[in-house]
C-alpha atoms as one frame of an Amber mdcrd trajectory, in Angstrom:
protein
  -8.343  -8.432 -18.156 -10.210  -6.915 -21.076 -13.863  -5.981 -21.297 -15.825
  -3.860 -23.693 -17.086  -0.959 -21.564 -20.554  -1.134 -23.097 -20.751  -4.782
 -21.927 -18.985  -4.561 -18.525 -17.221  -1.387 -17.431 -14.970  -0.459 -14.539
 -17.883   1.565 -13.123 -20.143  -1.507 -13.190 -17.379  -3.501 -11.514 -17.146
  -0.844  -8.801 -20.916  -0.859  -8.229 -21.026  -4.580  -7.355 -18.919  -3.807
  -4.314 -16.738  -6.076  -2.188 -18.547  -9.303  -3.112 -17.108  -8.895  -6.613
 -18.364 -10.354  -9.863 -17.465 -13.375 -11.965 -15.085 -12.783 -14.863 -16.831
 -15.175 -17.198 -17.526 -15.649 -20.878 -13.876 -16.303 -21.783 -13.819 -18.789
 -24.671 -10.183 -18.742 -25.704  -8.076 -21.622 -24.364  -4.987 -19.498 -23.743
  -7.025 -16.848 -21.900  -8.735 -19.615 -19.894  -5.306 -21.007 -18.959  -4.376
 -17.525 -17.721  -7.536 -17.486 -15.568  -6.553 -20.884 -14.114  -3.135 -19.496
 -13.138  -4.633 -16.632 -11.119  -4.439 -16.824  -7.340  -6.574 -15.201  -4.672
  -5.114 -11.745  -3.984  -3.635 -11.294  -7.475  -4.125  -7.808  -8.883  -5.196
  -7.322 -12.484  -5.406  -4.349 -14.774  -8.929  -3.662 -16.050  -8.736  -2.760
 -19.729 -11.558  -1.225 -21.745 -11.320  -2.789 -25.192 -12.773  -1.598 -28.491
 -14.153   1.615 -26.977 -11.306   3.546 -25.379  -8.560   0.927 -25.662  -7.057
   1.841 -22.320  -6.272   0.469 -18.888  -8.743   2.177 -16.581  -8.462   0.422
 -13.243  -7.327  -2.428 -11.047  -9.309  -5.418  -9.781  -8.356  -8.135  -7.318
  -8.973 -11.869  -7.654 -11.101 -12.913  -4.673 -12.050 -16.420  -5.850  -9.808
 -18.699  -7.876 -11.036 -20.491 -10.991 -14.240 -22.498 -11.115 -16.458 -23.759
 -13.916 -17.981 -20.904 -15.892 -21.746 -21.096 -15.471 -22.218 -19.390 -18.860
 -20.404 -22.239 -20.659 -22.704 -25.136 -21.515 -19.758 -27.304 -22.625 -18.141
 -27.305 -19.170 -14.705 -26.595 -20.651 -14.171 -22.994 -19.601 -13.608 -21.328
 -16.252 -14.223 -18.026 -14.495 -12.681 -16.208 -11.537 -14.331 -13.688  -9.242
 -12.797 -10.227  -9.052 -13.554  -7.153  -6.992 -12.889  -3.503  -7.740  -9.741
  -2.031  -6.172  -9.390   1.374  -7.815  -9.649   3.476 -10.928  -6.428   4.790
 -12.391  -5.949   8.505 -11.920  -5.019   8.660 -15.593  -6.042   5.834 -17.944
  -3.122   4.336 -19.869  -3.934   4.027 -23.554  -2.870   1.250 -25.885  -1.101
   3.895 -27.953   0.994   4.947 -24.931   1.836   1.325 -24.150   2.921   0.688
 -27.742   5.244   3.711 -27.620   7.168   2.362 -24.612   9.875  -0.038 -25.868
  10.053  -1.683 -22.417   6.478  -2.908 -22.919   6.853  -4.220 -26.485   6.858
  -7.843 -25.259   3.374  -7.647 -23.701   0.626  -9.880 -25.064  -1.533  -6.758
 -25.247   0.604  -5.769 -28.227   1.651  -9.164 -29.599  -1.708 -10.944 -29.158
  -4.130  -8.063 -29.144  -7.259 -10.250 -29.296  -6.401 -12.168 -26.112  -8.825
 -11.119 -23.354  -6.889 -12.313 -20.299  -3.106 -12.092 -20.289  -0.243 -12.021
 -17.813   1.691  -8.855 -17.012   5.151  -9.225 -15.487   6.136  -7.247 -12.381
   8.420  -4.781 -14.206   5.697  -3.966 -16.769   3.127  -3.627 -13.967   5.301
  -0.991 -12.308   5.925   0.857 -15.592   2.199   0.997 -16.393   1.354   2.097
 -12.845   3.893   4.892 -13.174   2.373   5.873 -16.522  -0.996   6.165 -14.796
   0.478   8.274 -12.001  -0.855   5.865  -9.366
């Protein structure tokens, strides 16, 4: 899940505490489909886009998709996520691009997509890169 840190950062996510916060404002149909596929308990990487371009933490889905209150059209959805942890070492986009095992990720192939799936093997590789 991508967010510009000057709009919504991992630190802001942490401050809202266990009640979590809606992941809203997604207006891309493919990203919205990814939100709809999320299940309660799913873990997600929190990626700072534009500024930093790095995975900085992990959040957990605590409420599955519902209509996004910021969308007047009623077409898009949100999920609620809570902070789990910050990575000991952020994993940069540059580092991810250098690892051939991660070359299939949407983060590289569809860099503008704000919500994207990460397969289990890639999740483990990135976690190892972060020294978690």
